[in-house]
Tab-separated table of C-alpha atoms in Angstrom:
chain	number	residue	atom	x	y	z
A	1	LEU	CA	64.445	140.169	-15.547
A	2	ALA	CA	61.629	142.322	-16.931
A	3	LYS	CA	58.850	139.844	-17.640
A	4	THR	CA	56.168	140.877	-20.116
A	5	THR	CA	52.446	140.157	-20.133
A	6	GLN	CA	50.261	140.458	-23.232
A	7	PRO	CA	46.741	139.350	-24.134
A	8	ILE	CA	46.799	135.907	-25.696
A	9	SER	CA	44.546	136.869	-28.569
A	10	MET	CA	42.626	139.748	-30.125
A	11	ASP	CA	40.111	140.092	-32.911
A	12	SER	CA	39.516	143.071	-35.169
A	13	TYR	CA	38.009	144.022	-38.501
A	14	GLU	CA	39.555	145.520	-41.586
A	15	GLY	CA	39.983	149.272	-41.396
A	16	GLN	CA	39.953	149.460	-37.607
A	17	GLU	CA	42.772	150.646	-35.376
A	18	VAL	CA	44.209	147.937	-33.163
A	19	ASN	CA	45.975	148.599	-29.871
A	20	ILE	CA	47.929	145.801	-28.187
A	21	THR	CA	49.127	146.541	-24.678
A	22	CYS	CA	52.103	144.907	-23.009
A	23	SER	CA	52.771	145.088	-19.269
A	24	HIS	CA	56.365	145.136	-18.027
A	25	ASN	CA	56.189	146.214	-14.391
A	26	ASN	CA	59.815	145.408	-13.615
A	27	ILE	CA	61.366	147.281	-16.521
A	28	ALA	CA	64.825	148.610	-15.688
A	29	THR	CA	66.116	152.104	-16.327
A	30	ASN	CA	68.257	151.118	-19.304
A	31	ASP	CA	65.766	148.719	-20.901
A	32	TYR	CA	64.254	149.327	-24.309
A	33	ILE	CA	60.899	147.999	-25.535
A	34	THR	CA	60.781	146.183	-28.854
A	35	TRP	CA	57.891	144.709	-30.829
A	36	TYR	CA	58.012	141.924	-33.416
A	37	GLN	CA	55.453	140.488	-35.828
A	38	GLN	CA	55.383	136.852	-36.892
A	39	PHE	CA	53.399	135.298	-39.725
A	40	PRO	CA	52.881	131.523	-39.918
A	41	SER	CA	55.895	129.627	-41.234
A	42	GLN	CA	58.113	132.707	-41.044
A	43	GLY	CA	60.598	134.111	-38.572
A	44	PRO	CA	59.621	137.156	-36.510
A	45	ARG	CA	60.035	140.571	-38.091
A	46	PHE	CA	61.086	143.690	-36.197
A	47	ILE	CA	58.338	146.331	-36.130
A	48	ILE	CA	59.329	149.095	-33.764
A	49	GLN	CA	61.291	149.914	-30.636
A	50	GLY	CA	61.211	152.718	-28.101
A	51	TYR	CA	62.342	153.946	-24.720
A	52	LYS	CA	59.733	156.517	-23.693
A	53	THR	CA	56.840	158.662	-24.963
A	54	LYS	CA	55.862	157.931	-28.566
A	55	VAL	CA	57.611	156.436	-31.550
A	56	THR	CA	56.074	156.202	-35.007
A	57	ASN	CA	57.215	154.594	-38.217
A	58	GLU	CA	55.550	153.590	-41.459
A	59	VAL	CA	54.117	150.441	-39.922
A	60	ALA	CA	53.014	151.272	-36.391
A	61	SER	CA	53.154	153.581	-33.404
A	62	LEU	CA	54.453	152.741	-29.961
A	63	PHE	CA	53.133	154.571	-26.921
A	64	ILE	CA	55.059	154.390	-23.653
A	65	PRO	CA	53.749	156.195	-20.547
A	66	ALA	CA	56.036	158.066	-18.202
A	67	ASP	CA	56.349	155.202	-15.712
A	68	ARG	CA	57.289	152.821	-18.575
A	69	LYS	CA	55.503	149.929	-16.862
A	70	SER	CA	53.508	149.247	-19.996
A	71	SER	CA	53.566	149.976	-23.700
A	72	THR	CA	50.953	149.957	-26.445
A	73	LEU	CA	51.528	148.968	-30.035
A	74	SER	CA	49.066	150.738	-32.307
A	75	LEU	CA	48.320	149.459	-35.802
A	76	PRO	CA	46.302	151.965	-37.830
A	77	ARG	CA	43.604	150.728	-40.197
A	78	VAL	CA	44.467	147.030	-40.134
A	79	SER	CA	43.998	144.759	-43.114
A	80	LEU	CA	43.708	140.996	-43.428
A	81	SER	CA	47.469	140.821	-43.961
A	82	ASP	CA	48.062	142.129	-40.427
A	83	THR	CA	46.798	138.815	-39.051
A	84	ALA	CA	49.848	137.575	-37.148
A	85	VAL	CA	51.341	137.044	-33.718
A	86	TYR	CA	52.803	140.153	-32.090
A	87	TYR	CA	55.543	139.920	-29.467
A	88	CYS	CA	56.637	142.508	-26.946
A	89	LEU	CA	60.213	142.262	-25.686
A	90	VAL	CA	62.039	144.189	-23.025
A	91	ALA	CA	65.809	144.205	-23.062
A	92	GLU	CA	67.359	142.586	-20.013
A	93	SER	CA	69.484	144.982	-18.075
A	94	GLY	CA	72.944	144.335	-16.686
A	95	GLY	CA	75.073	144.238	-19.784
A	96	SER	CA	74.414	142.046	-22.836
A	97	TYR	CA	71.003	142.117	-24.461
A	98	ILE	CA	69.432	138.679	-23.960
A	99	PRO	CA	66.159	138.667	-25.913
A	100	THR	CA	63.227	136.918	-24.241
A	101	PHE	CA	60.047	136.292	-26.229
A	102	GLY	CA	56.778	135.546	-24.436
A	103	ARG	CA	53.798	133.784	-26.015
A	104	GLY	CA	52.781	136.914	-27.891
A	105	THR	CA	49.344	138.165	-28.946
A	106	SER	CA	47.587	136.416	-31.795
A	107	LEU	CA	45.744	139.066	-33.789
A	108	ILE	CA	43.051	137.940	-36.206
A	109	VAL	CA	41.682	140.522	-38.620
A	110	HIS	CA	38.261	139.707	-40.067
A	111	PRO	CA	36.814	140.982	-43.364
B	1	GLU	CA	70.732	143.132	-49.142
B	2	ALA	CA	70.509	139.367	-48.672
B	3	GLY	CA	68.687	138.188	-45.578
B	4	VAL	CA	69.573	135.516	-43.064
B	5	ALA	CA	69.891	132.165	-44.796
B	6	GLN	CA	69.104	128.848	-43.168
B	7	SER	CA	69.223	125.276	-44.372
B	8	PRO	CA	67.661	122.857	-44.572
B	9	ARG	CA	64.126	124.226	-44.454
B	10	TYR	CA	62.651	120.925	-43.345
B	11	LYS	CA	64.095	117.829	-41.701
B	12	ILE	CA	62.510	114.615	-40.496
B	13	ILE	CA	64.578	112.236	-38.376
B	14	GLU	CA	63.997	109.398	-35.963
B	15	LYS	CA	64.682	109.782	-32.276
B	16	ARG	CA	68.268	109.150	-31.242
B	17	GLN	CA	69.534	110.276	-34.650
B	18	SER	CA	71.684	113.351	-35.163
B	19	VAL	CA	70.884	116.495	-37.112
B	20	ALA	CA	72.649	119.731	-37.975
B	21	PHE	CA	71.324	123.109	-39.028
B	22	TRP	CA	73.240	125.813	-40.824
B	23	CYS	CA	72.868	129.585	-40.678
B	24	ASN	CA	74.478	132.358	-42.666
B	25	PRO	CA	73.745	135.771	-41.111
B	26	ILE	CA	73.515	139.091	-42.876
B	27	SER	CA	76.949	140.273	-43.946
B	28	GLY	CA	78.608	142.368	-41.280
B	29	HIS	CA	76.271	141.336	-38.471
B	30	ALA	CA	78.350	140.592	-35.409
B	31	THR	CA	75.682	139.006	-33.233
B	32	LEU	CA	73.994	135.713	-34.080
B	33	TYR	CA	71.186	133.951	-32.224
B	34	TRP	CA	69.708	130.485	-32.368
B	35	TYR	CA	66.130	130.028	-31.159
B	36	GLN	CA	63.839	127.063	-30.705
B	37	GLN	CA	60.154	127.685	-31.356
B	38	ILE	CA	57.691	124.996	-30.355
B	39	LEU	CA	54.251	125.195	-31.942
B	40	GLY	CA	52.081	127.764	-30.173
B	41	GLN	CA	54.922	129.316	-28.204
B	42	GLY	CA	57.262	132.235	-28.664
B	43	PRO	CA	60.868	131.693	-29.749
B	44	LYS	CA	63.160	130.512	-26.969
B	45	LEU	CA	66.764	131.658	-27.100
B	46	LEU	CA	69.204	128.748	-27.158
B	47	ILE	CA	72.508	130.497	-27.729
B	48	GLN	CA	73.835	133.928	-28.591
B	49	PHE	CA	77.186	134.617	-30.259
B	50	GLN	CA	79.067	137.879	-30.453
B	51	ASN	CA	81.453	137.358	-33.374
B	52	ASN	CA	82.706	133.830	-32.598
B	53	GLY	CA	82.363	134.053	-28.829
B	54	VAL	CA	79.402	132.802	-26.809
B	55	VAL	CA	77.486	135.548	-24.982
B	56	ASP	CA	74.764	133.359	-23.509
B	57	ASP	CA	73.957	129.662	-23.716
B	58	SER	CA	72.095	129.262	-20.447
B	59	GLN	CA	69.059	127.659	-22.120
B	60	LEU	CA	70.995	125.330	-24.413
B	61	PRO	CA	70.595	121.653	-23.394
B	62	LYS	CA	74.299	121.027	-23.505
B	63	ASP	CA	74.022	117.283	-23.083
B	64	ARG	CA	72.587	117.012	-26.578
B	65	PHE	CA	72.818	120.404	-28.282
B	66	SER	CA	75.962	122.110	-29.506
B	67	ALA	CA	76.622	125.170	-31.602
B	68	GLU	CA	79.612	126.852	-33.103
B	69	ARG	CA	80.349	129.953	-35.089
B	70	LEU	CA	83.698	129.609	-36.710
B	71	LYS	CA	85.397	132.756	-38.029
B	72	GLY	CA	82.508	134.821	-36.684
B	73	VAL	CA	80.290	134.325	-39.719
B	74	ASP	CA	78.358	131.090	-40.425
B	75	SER	CA	77.021	129.003	-37.591
B	76	THR	CA	75.857	125.430	-37.120
B	77	LEU	CA	73.542	124.016	-34.480
B	78	LYS	CA	73.677	120.286	-33.827
B	79	ILE	CA	71.428	117.927	-31.913
B	80	GLN	CA	72.808	114.545	-30.921
B	81	PRO	CA	70.878	112.437	-30.081
B	82	ALA	CA	67.472	113.902	-30.911
B	83	LYS	CA	64.412	113.395	-28.715
B	84	LEU	CA	60.746	113.629	-29.623
B	85	GLU	CA	60.444	116.900	-27.699
B	86	ASP	CA	63.039	118.500	-29.981
B	87	SER	CA	60.395	118.748	-32.712
B	88	ALA	CA	60.200	122.468	-33.356
B	89	VAL	CA	61.231	125.251	-35.706
B	90	TYR	CA	64.828	126.348	-35.245
B	91	LEU	CA	65.311	130.005	-36.048
B	92	CYS	CA	68.522	131.870	-36.647
B	93	ALA	CA	68.728	135.632	-36.290
B	94	SER	CA	71.423	138.261	-36.507
B	95	THR	CA	71.936	141.867	-35.518
B	96	LEU	CA	74.420	144.503	-36.471
B	97	GLY	CA	75.438	145.053	-32.885
B	98	GLY	CA	76.400	148.309	-31.288
B	99	GLY	CA	73.350	150.539	-30.924
B	100	ASN	CA	71.133	148.291	-33.041
B	101	VAL	CA	71.155	145.199	-30.848
B	102	TYR	CA	67.380	145.191	-30.543
B	103	GLU	CA	66.562	144.924	-34.260
B	104	GLN	CA	67.032	141.286	-35.059
B	105	TYR	CA	66.734	139.887	-38.561
B	106	PHE	CA	65.380	136.357	-38.659
B	107	GLY	CA	65.842	133.603	-41.180
B	108	PRO	CA	62.957	131.434	-42.421
B	109	GLY	CA	63.747	128.686	-39.927
B	110	THR	CA	64.230	124.930	-40.118
B	111	ARG	CA	61.242	122.794	-39.211
B	112	LEU	CA	62.439	119.649	-37.437
B	113	THR	CA	60.183	116.672	-36.914
B	114	VAL	CA	61.475	113.871	-34.683
B	115	THR	CA	59.553	110.603	-34.995
């Protein structure tokens, strides 16, 4: 079981770049890294997933070093609407994907 | 494309009563998940279905919780009898399966309050 560790909370200001790092020291060879965003009173929303190096989409970038023991979600030029909880998940190895959410990182963006 | 539908959105019951939640996943999605999210915590997986078969229910309190997914489409989650600690948001999610198992689509959830 690849347990994840994230900061409990982060603060930022509008227009800044925000980097949220997730540690997953026991990640297995076949595991993927996935990030979700959750606003209050809503279900989580898939943001991005990756296996190694860098992945970028219209919302965020995901940086994964060669040892894959951590990953960093990068949100460019955040706005107030990016205030949410961000979860890092690592797929459990050994067959079926059993998703395990931690407590996530509560990001607050200030004006 | 319609999203994951859940009903009801809110439910208030007294302890020891029964309650049922309904979920309709995105059309064609083979995998369906039920989660429990207690305030301030991340979602906790209760049960995972692949079509109408159970993949994992290791965290489902089977003495009081049950779930079914008949015909591999809609699903219901039932609690009988409810306890105070069951107060939470119950989320349903679905995925296409195959190579896209990691991208889950979540419904709006059902907020349960047990008094």
